CSV table of C-alpha atoms and ligand atoms in Angstrom, one decimal:
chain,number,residue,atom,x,y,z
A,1,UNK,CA,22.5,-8.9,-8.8
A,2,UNK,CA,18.9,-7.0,-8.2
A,3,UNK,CA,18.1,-8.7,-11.8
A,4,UNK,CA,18.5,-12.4,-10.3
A,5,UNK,CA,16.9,-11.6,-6.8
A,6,UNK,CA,14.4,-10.8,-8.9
A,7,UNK,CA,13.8,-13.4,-10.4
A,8,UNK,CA,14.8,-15.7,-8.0
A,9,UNK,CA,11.7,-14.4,-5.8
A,10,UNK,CA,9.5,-14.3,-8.7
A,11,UNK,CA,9.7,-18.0,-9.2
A,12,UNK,CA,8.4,-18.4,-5.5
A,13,UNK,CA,4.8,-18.9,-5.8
A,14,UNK,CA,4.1,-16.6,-2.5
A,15,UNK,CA,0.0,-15.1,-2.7
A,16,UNK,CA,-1.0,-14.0,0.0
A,17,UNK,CA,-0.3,-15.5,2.8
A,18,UNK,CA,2.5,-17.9,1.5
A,19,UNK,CA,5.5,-16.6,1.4
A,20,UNK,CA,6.2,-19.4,-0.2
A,21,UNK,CA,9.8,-19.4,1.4
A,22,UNK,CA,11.0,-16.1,0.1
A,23,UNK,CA,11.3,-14.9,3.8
A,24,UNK,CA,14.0,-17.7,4.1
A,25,UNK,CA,15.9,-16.5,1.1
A,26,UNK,CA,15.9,-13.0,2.4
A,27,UNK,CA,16.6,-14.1,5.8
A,28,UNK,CA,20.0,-15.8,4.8
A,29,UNK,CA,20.9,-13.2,2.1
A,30,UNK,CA,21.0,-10.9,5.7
A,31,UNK,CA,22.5,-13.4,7.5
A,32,UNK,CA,25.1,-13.3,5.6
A,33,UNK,CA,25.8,-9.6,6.3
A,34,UNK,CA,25.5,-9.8,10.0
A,35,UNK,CA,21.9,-9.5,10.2
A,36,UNK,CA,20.2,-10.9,13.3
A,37,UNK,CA,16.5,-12.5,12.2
A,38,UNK,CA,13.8,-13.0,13.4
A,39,UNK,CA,10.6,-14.8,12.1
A,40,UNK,CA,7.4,-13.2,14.1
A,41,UNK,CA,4.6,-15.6,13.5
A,42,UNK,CA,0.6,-14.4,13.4
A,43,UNK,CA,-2.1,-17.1,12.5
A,44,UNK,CA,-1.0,-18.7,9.4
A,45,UNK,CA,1.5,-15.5,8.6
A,46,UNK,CA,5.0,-15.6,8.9
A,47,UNK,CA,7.1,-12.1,9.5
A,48,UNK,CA,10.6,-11.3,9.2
A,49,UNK,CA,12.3,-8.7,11.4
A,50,UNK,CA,15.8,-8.5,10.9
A,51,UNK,CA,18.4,-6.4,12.2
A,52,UNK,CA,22.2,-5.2,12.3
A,53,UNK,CA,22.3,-3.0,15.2
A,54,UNK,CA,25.2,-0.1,15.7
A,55,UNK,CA,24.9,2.9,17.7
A,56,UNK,CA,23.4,5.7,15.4
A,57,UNK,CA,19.5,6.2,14.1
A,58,UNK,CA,17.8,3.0,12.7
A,59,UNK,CA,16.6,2.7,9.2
A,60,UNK,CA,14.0,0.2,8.2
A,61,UNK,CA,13.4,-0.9,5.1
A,62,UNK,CA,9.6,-2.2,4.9
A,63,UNK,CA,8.3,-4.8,2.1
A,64,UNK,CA,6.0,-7.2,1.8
A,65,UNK,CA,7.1,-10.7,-0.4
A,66,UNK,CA,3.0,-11.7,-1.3
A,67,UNK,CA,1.7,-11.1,-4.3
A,68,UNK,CA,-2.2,-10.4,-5.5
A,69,UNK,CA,-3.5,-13.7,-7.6
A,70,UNK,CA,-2.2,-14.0,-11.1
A,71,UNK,CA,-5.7,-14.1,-12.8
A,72,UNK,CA,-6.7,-16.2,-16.3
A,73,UNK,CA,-2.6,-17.8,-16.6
A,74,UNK,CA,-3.0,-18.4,-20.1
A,75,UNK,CA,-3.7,-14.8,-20.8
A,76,UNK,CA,-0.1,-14.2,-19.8
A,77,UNK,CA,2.8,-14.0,-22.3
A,78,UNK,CA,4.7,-15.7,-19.8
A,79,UNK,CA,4.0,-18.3,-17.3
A,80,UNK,CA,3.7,-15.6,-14.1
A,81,UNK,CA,6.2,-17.3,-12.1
A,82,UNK,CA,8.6,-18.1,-14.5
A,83,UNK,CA,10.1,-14.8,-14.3
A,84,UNK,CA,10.8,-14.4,-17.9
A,85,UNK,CA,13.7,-12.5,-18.9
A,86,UNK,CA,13.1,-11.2,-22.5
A,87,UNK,CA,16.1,-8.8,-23.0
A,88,UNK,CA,14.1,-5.7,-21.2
A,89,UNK,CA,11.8,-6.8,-19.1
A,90,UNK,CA,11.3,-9.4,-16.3
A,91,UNK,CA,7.8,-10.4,-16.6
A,92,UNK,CA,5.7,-12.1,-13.7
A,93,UNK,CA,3.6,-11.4,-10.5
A,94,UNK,CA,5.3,-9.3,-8.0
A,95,UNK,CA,8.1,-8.1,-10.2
A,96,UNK,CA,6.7,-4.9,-9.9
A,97,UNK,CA,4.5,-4.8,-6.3
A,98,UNK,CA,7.2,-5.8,-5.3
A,99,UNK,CA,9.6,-8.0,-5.3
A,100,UNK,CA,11.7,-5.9,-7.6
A,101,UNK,CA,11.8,-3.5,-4.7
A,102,UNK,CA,13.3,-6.0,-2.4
A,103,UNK,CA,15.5,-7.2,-4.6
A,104,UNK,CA,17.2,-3.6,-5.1
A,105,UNK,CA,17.9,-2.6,-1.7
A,106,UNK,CA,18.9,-6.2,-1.4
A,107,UNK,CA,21.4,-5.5,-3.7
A,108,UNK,CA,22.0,-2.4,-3.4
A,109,UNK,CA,23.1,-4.1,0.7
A,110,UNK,CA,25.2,-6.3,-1.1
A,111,UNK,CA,27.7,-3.3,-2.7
A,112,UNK,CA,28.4,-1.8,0.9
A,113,UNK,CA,29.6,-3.2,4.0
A,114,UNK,CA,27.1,-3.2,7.1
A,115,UNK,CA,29.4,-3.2,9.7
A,116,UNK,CA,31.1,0.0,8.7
A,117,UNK,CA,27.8,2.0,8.8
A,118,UNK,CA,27.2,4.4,11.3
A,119,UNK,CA,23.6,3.8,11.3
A,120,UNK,CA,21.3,1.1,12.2
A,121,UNK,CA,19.6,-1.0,9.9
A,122,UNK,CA,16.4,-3.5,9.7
A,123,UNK,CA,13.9,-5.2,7.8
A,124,UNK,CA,10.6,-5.6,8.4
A,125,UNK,CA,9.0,-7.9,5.5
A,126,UNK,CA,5.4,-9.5,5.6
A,127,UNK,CA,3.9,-12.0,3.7
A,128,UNK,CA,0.4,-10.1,4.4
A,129,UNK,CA,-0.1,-6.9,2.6
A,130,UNK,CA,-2.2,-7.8,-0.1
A,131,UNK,CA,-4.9,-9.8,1.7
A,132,UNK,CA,-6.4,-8.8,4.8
A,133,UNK,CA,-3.2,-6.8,6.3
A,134,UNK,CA,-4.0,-8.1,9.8
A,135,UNK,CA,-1.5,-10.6,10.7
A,136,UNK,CA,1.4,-8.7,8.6
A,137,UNK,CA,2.9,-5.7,9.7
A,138,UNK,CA,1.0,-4.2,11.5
A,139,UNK,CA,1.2,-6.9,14.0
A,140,UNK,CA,4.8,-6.2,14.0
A,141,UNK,CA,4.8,-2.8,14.9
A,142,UNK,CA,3.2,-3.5,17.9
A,143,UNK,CA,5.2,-6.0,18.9
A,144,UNK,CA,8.5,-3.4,18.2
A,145,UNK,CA,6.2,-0.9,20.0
A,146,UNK,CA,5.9,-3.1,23.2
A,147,UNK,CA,9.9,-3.7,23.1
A,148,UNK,CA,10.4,0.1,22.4
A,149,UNK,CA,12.2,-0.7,19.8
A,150,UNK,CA,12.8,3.1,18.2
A,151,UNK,CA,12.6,3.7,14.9
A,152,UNK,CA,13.9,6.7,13.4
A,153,UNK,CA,13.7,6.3,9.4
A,154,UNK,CA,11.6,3.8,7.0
A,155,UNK,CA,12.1,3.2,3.6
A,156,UNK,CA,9.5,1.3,1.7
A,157,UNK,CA,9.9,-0.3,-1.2
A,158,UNK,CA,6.5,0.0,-2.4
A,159,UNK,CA,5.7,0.9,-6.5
A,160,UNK,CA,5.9,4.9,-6.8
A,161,UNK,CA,7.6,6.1,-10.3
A,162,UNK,CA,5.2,7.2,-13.1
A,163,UNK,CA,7.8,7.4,-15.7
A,164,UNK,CA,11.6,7.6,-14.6
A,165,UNK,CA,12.5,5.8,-11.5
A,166,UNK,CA,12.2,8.0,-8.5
A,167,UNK,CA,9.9,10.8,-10.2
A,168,UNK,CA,7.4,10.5,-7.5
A,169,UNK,CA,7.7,9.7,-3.9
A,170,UNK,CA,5.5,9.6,-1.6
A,171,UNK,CA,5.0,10.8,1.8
A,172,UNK,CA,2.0,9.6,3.4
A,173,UNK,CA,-1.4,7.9,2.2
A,174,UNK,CA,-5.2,8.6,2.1
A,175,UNK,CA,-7.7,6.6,4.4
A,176,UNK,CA,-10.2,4.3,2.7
A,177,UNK,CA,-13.6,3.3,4.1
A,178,UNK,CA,-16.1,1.2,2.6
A,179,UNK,CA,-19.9,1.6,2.7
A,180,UNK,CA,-22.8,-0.9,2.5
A,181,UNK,CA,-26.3,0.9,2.6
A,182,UNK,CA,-29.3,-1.2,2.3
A,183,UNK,CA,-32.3,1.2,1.5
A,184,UNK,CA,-35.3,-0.4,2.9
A,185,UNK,CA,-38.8,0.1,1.4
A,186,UNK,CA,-41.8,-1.9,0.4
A,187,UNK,CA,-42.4,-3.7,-1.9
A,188,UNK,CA,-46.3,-3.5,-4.3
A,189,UNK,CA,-47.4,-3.3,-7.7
A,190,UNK,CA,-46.4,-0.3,-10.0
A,191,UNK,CA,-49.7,1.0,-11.2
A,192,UNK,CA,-50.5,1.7,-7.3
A,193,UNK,CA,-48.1,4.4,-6.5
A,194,UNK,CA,-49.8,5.4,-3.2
A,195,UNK,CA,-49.4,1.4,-1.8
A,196,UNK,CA,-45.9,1.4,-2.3
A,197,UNK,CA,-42.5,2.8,-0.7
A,198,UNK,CA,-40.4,2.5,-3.0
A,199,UNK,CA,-36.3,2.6,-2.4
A,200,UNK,CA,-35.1,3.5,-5.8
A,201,UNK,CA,-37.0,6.9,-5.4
A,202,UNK,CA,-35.8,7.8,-1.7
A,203,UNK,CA,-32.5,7.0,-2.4
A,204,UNK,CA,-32.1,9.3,-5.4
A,205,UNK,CA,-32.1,12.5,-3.0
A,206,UNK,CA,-29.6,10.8,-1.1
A,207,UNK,CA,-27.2,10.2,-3.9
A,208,UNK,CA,-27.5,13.7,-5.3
A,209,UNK,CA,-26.2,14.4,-1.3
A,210,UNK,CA,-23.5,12.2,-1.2
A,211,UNK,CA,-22.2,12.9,-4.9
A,212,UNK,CA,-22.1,16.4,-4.4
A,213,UNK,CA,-20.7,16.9,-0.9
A,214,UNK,CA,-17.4,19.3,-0.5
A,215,UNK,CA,-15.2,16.4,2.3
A,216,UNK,CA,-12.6,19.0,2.6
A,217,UNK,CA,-10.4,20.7,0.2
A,218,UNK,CA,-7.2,18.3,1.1
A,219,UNK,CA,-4.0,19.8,1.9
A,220,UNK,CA,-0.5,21.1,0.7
A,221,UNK,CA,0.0,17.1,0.0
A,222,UNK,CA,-3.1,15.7,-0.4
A,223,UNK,CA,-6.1,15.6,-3.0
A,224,UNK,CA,-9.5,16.4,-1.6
A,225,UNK,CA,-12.0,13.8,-0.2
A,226,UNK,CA,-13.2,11.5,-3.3
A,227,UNK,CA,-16.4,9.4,-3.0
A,228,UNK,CA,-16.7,6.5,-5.7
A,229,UNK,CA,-20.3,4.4,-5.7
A,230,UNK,CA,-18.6,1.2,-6.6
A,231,UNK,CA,-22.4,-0.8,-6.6
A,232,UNK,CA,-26.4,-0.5,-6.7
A,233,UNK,CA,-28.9,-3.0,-7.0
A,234,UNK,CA,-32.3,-3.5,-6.6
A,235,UNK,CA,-35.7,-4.6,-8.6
A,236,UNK,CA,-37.0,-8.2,-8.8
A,237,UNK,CA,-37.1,-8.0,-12.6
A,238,UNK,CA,-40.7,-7.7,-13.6
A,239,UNK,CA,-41.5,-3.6,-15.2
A,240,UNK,CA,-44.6,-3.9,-12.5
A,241,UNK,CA,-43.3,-4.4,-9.5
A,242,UNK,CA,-41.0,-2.1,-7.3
A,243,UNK,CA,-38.6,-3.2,-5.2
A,244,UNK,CA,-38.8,-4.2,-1.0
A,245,UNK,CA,-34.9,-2.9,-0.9
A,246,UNK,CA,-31.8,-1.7,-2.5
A,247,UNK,CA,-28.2,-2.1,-2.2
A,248,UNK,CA,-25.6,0.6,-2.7
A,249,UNK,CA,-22.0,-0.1,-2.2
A,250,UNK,CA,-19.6,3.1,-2.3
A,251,UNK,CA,-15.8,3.9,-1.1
A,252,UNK,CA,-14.2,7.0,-0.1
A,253,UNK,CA,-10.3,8.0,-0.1
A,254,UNK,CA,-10.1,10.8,2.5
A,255,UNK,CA,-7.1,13.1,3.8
A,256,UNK,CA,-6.1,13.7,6.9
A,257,UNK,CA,-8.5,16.8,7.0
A,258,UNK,CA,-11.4,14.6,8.1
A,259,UNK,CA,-11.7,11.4,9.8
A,260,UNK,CA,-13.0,8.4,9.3
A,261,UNK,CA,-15.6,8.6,12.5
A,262,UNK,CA,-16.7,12.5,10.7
A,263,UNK,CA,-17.3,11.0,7.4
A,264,UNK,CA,-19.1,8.1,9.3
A,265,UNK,CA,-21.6,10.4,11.5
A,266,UNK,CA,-21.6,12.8,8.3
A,267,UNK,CA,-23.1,10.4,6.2
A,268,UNK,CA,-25.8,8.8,8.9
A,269,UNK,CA,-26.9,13.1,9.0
A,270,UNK,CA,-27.5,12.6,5.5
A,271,UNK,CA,-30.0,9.4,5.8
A,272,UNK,CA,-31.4,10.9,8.9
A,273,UNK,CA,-32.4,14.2,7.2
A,274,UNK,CA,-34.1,12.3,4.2
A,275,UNK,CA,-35.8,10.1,6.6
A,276,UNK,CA,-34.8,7.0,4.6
A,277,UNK,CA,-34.8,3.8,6.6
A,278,UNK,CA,-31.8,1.3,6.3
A,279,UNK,CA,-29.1,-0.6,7.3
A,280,UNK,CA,-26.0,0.6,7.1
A,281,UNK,CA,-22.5,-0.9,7.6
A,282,UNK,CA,-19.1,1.3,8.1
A,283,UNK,CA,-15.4,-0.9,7.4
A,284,UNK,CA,-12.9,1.8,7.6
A,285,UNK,CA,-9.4,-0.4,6.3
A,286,UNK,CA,-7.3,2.2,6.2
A,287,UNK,CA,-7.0,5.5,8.3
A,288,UNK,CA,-4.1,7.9,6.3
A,289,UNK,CA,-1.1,8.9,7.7
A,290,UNK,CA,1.3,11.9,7.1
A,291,UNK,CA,5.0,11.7,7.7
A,292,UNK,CA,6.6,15.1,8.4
A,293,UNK,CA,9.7,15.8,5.5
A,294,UNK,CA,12.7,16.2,7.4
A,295,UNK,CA,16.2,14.3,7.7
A,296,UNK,CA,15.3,11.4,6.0
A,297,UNK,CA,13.3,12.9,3.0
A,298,UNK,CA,16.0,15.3,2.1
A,299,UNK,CA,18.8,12.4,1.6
A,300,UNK,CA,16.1,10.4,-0.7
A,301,UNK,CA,15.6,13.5,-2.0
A,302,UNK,CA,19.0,14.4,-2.8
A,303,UNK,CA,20.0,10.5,-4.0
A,304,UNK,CA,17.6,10.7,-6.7
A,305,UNK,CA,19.2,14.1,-7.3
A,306,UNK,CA,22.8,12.4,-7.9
A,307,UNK,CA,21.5,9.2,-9.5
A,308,UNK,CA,18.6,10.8,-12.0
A,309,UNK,CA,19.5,14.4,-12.2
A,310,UNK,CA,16.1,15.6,-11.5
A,311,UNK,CA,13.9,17.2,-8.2
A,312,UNK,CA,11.7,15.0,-7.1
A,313,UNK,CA,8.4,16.6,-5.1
A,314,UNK,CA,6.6,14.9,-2.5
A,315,UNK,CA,3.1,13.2,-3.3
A,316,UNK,CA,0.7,11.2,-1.1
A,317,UNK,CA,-1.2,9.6,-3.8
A,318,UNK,CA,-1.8,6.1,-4.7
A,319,UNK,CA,-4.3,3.6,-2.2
A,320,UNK,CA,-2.9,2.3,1.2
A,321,UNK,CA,0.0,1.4,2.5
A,322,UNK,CA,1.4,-0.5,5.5
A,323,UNK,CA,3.4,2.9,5.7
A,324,UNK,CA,-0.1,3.5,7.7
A,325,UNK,CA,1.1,0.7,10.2
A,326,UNK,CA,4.2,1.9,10.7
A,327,UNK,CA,3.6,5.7,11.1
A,328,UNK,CA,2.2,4.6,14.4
A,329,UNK,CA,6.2,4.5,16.0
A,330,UNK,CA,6.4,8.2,14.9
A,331,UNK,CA,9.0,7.9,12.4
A,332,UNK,CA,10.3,9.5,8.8
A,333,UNK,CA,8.5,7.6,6.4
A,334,UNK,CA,8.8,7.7,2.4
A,335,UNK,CA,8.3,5.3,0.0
A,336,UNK,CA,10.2,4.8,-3.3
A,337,UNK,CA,9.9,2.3,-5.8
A,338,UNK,CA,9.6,1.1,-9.1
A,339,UNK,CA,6.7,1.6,-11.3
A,340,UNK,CA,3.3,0.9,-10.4
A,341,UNK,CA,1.9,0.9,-13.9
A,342,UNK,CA,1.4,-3.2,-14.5
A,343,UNK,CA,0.9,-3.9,-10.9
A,344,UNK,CA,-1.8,-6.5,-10.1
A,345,UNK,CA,-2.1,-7.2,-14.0
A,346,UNK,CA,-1.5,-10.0,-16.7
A,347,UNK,CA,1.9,-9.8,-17.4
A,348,UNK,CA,3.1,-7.9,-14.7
A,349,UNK,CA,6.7,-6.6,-15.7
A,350,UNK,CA,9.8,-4.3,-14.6
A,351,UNK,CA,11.8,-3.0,-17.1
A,352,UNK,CA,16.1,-4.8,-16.1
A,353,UNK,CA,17.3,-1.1,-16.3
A,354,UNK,CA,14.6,0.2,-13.7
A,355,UNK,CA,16.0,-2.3,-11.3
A,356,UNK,CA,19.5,-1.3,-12.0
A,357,UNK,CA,18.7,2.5,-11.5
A,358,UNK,CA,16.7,2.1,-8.1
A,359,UNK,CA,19.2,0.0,-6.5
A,360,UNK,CA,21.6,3.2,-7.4
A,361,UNK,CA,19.5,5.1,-5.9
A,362,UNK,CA,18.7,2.7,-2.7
A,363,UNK,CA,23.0,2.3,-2.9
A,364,UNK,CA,23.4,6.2,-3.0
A,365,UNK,CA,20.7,6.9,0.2
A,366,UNK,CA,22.8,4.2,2.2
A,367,UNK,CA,25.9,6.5,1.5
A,368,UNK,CA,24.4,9.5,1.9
A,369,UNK,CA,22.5,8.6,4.8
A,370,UNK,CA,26.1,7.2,6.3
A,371,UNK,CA,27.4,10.8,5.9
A,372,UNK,CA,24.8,12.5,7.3
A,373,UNK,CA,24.4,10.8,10.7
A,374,UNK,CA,28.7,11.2,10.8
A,375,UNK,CA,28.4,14.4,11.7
B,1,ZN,ZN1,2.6,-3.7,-2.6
């Protein structure tokens, strides 16, 4: 079954933000099974937030149905929404980030009966996690926020194996913030050093700063601070005349040990004590977020035990998430999925028995979870 959702979503041409009526499909596969929906509309992005409500804890499972642009589509094997089927793989855009996610726990829904759970159990699925993520989920949990709607687990969906479905999840996310600096100087002729100012030189102090600063030292579950320049330009193209400005672009990934105001005011110390004069510009798109291992965790934990044989450890790697979005109602957050290894690529792909494995695994936390809140 997870093999035809699959495809069935696949072949629904949803970028960003058209979702290119896979929302509808979801919303009557729930429908179905006693789910009560709910289409939450922001600008030009629709939302679906569906429930089957019971009396015990409420488990969301969080995924977004837009997919990133396919790119050159004659450079695919496959036509990217054709979802392909060549004996292994399903092959097209979003199989893997993340339809294929969907389509397991949609499946993996389908083998139990809702109605005999003792838990709660929703969807929240956006058609706006690739683009700018403002209209999408986030705009959800606020509205759940306002109607203290209390959510006690999430489940997302998102890309998280390296190798063997369900040998990494992951428990929170770093921050990303990114950085425009325009260097400004003046501009004169080369063979007059004295008459210029030029920016390529007082940046170069500046860079040897920012390349060789200590953020933090990360935590238990998180990588240090990294700092990637991503851009730098500057010069008007003749060898005897130095440039009025320059342009550095550059992009951190930061742990919860610093925030995204520190790195801000650390960086403006750093132009400040160099005396370099500029414009600077700050977009911090993602703060991280941290979910504390408890309840939740040990039942995913303990399904990919049964199902795979193997221990799984926790990792915040990987960019952002809406997991960021949704941390804000306080609850138990991992996120399990397929691989993320073709994501946003030509051909795209998830391998058929990947799909059958995680929607074992998805089917084995809806049991376990079931025994655990019993008692
Ligand atoms: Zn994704």
């Amino acid at each position: 079954m997870e093999i035809q959702i699959t495809q069935d979503l696949v072949r629904k041409e949803s970028i960003t933000p058209n979702d290119a009526g896979c929302l509808k499909y979801i919303e009557d596969f729930l429908s179905e099974r006693g789910f009560v929906n709910e289409t939450l509309t922001y600008g030009r992005v629709k939302n679906l937030w569906s429930i089957n409500r019971k009396k015990g804890p409420l488990l969301v499972f969080l995924g977004h149905v837009d997919v990133v642009p396919t790119g050159p589509v004659d450079e695919w094997e496959h036509p990217p929404f054709s979802g392909h089927d060549d004996g292994t793989y399903i092959i097209g855009r979003g199989t893997g980030d993340m339809k294929g996610g969907i389509a397991c726990f949609m499946s993996a829904l389908a083998r139990i009966n809702p109605d005999e759970l003792n838990f709660s159990l929703g969807f929240i699925i956006t058609s706006d996690e690739e683009g700018p993520s403002r209209d999408g989920t986030v705009k959800v949990v606020e509205e759940l926020l306002k109607r203290e709607e209390v959510i006690d687990y999430c489940l997302i969906g998102e890309p998280s194996t390296l190798e063997t479905v369900g040998d990494n999840i992951r428990i929170g996310r770093r921050g990303s913030i990114n950085i425009e600096l325009e260097v400004l100087g003046k501009q004169g002729h080369a063979a007059y050093p004295a008459r210029v100012d030029n920016p390529i030189h007082k940046v170069v102090p500046f860079l040897d700063k920012l390349l060789s600063e200590v953020w933090d030292e990360g935590n238990e579950h998180f990588p240090p601070t990294s700092l990637q320049l991503t851009n730098i330009s500057a010069g008007v193209g003749a060898h005897n005349v130095t440039p009025n400005n320059l342009h550095l672009k550059f992009n951190l990934r930061f742990s919860p040990q610093i925030t995204g105001e520190e790195i801000q005011e650390k960086i403006k110390k750093f132009l400040e004590e160099r005396g370099i004069a500029h414009k600077i510009s700050f977009d911090l798109n993602a703060e991280p977020f941290y979910s504390n291992p408890g309840t939740f965790t040990n039942v995913v934990q303990n399904s990919i035990s049964q199902i795979q044989g193997f221990n799984t450890g926790l990792s915040c790697s990987g960019g952002t998430s809406d997991g960021r979005f949704i941390a804000k109602t306080g609850c138990e957050i991992v996120e399990l999925g397929p691989k993320f290894e073709t994501i946003h690529k030509i051909n795209e792909k998830i391998e058929k028995e990947e799909l059958e494995r995680l929607t074992d695994i998805y089917h084995q936390i809806l049991l376990n979870l079931n025994e655990e809140t019993n008692n």
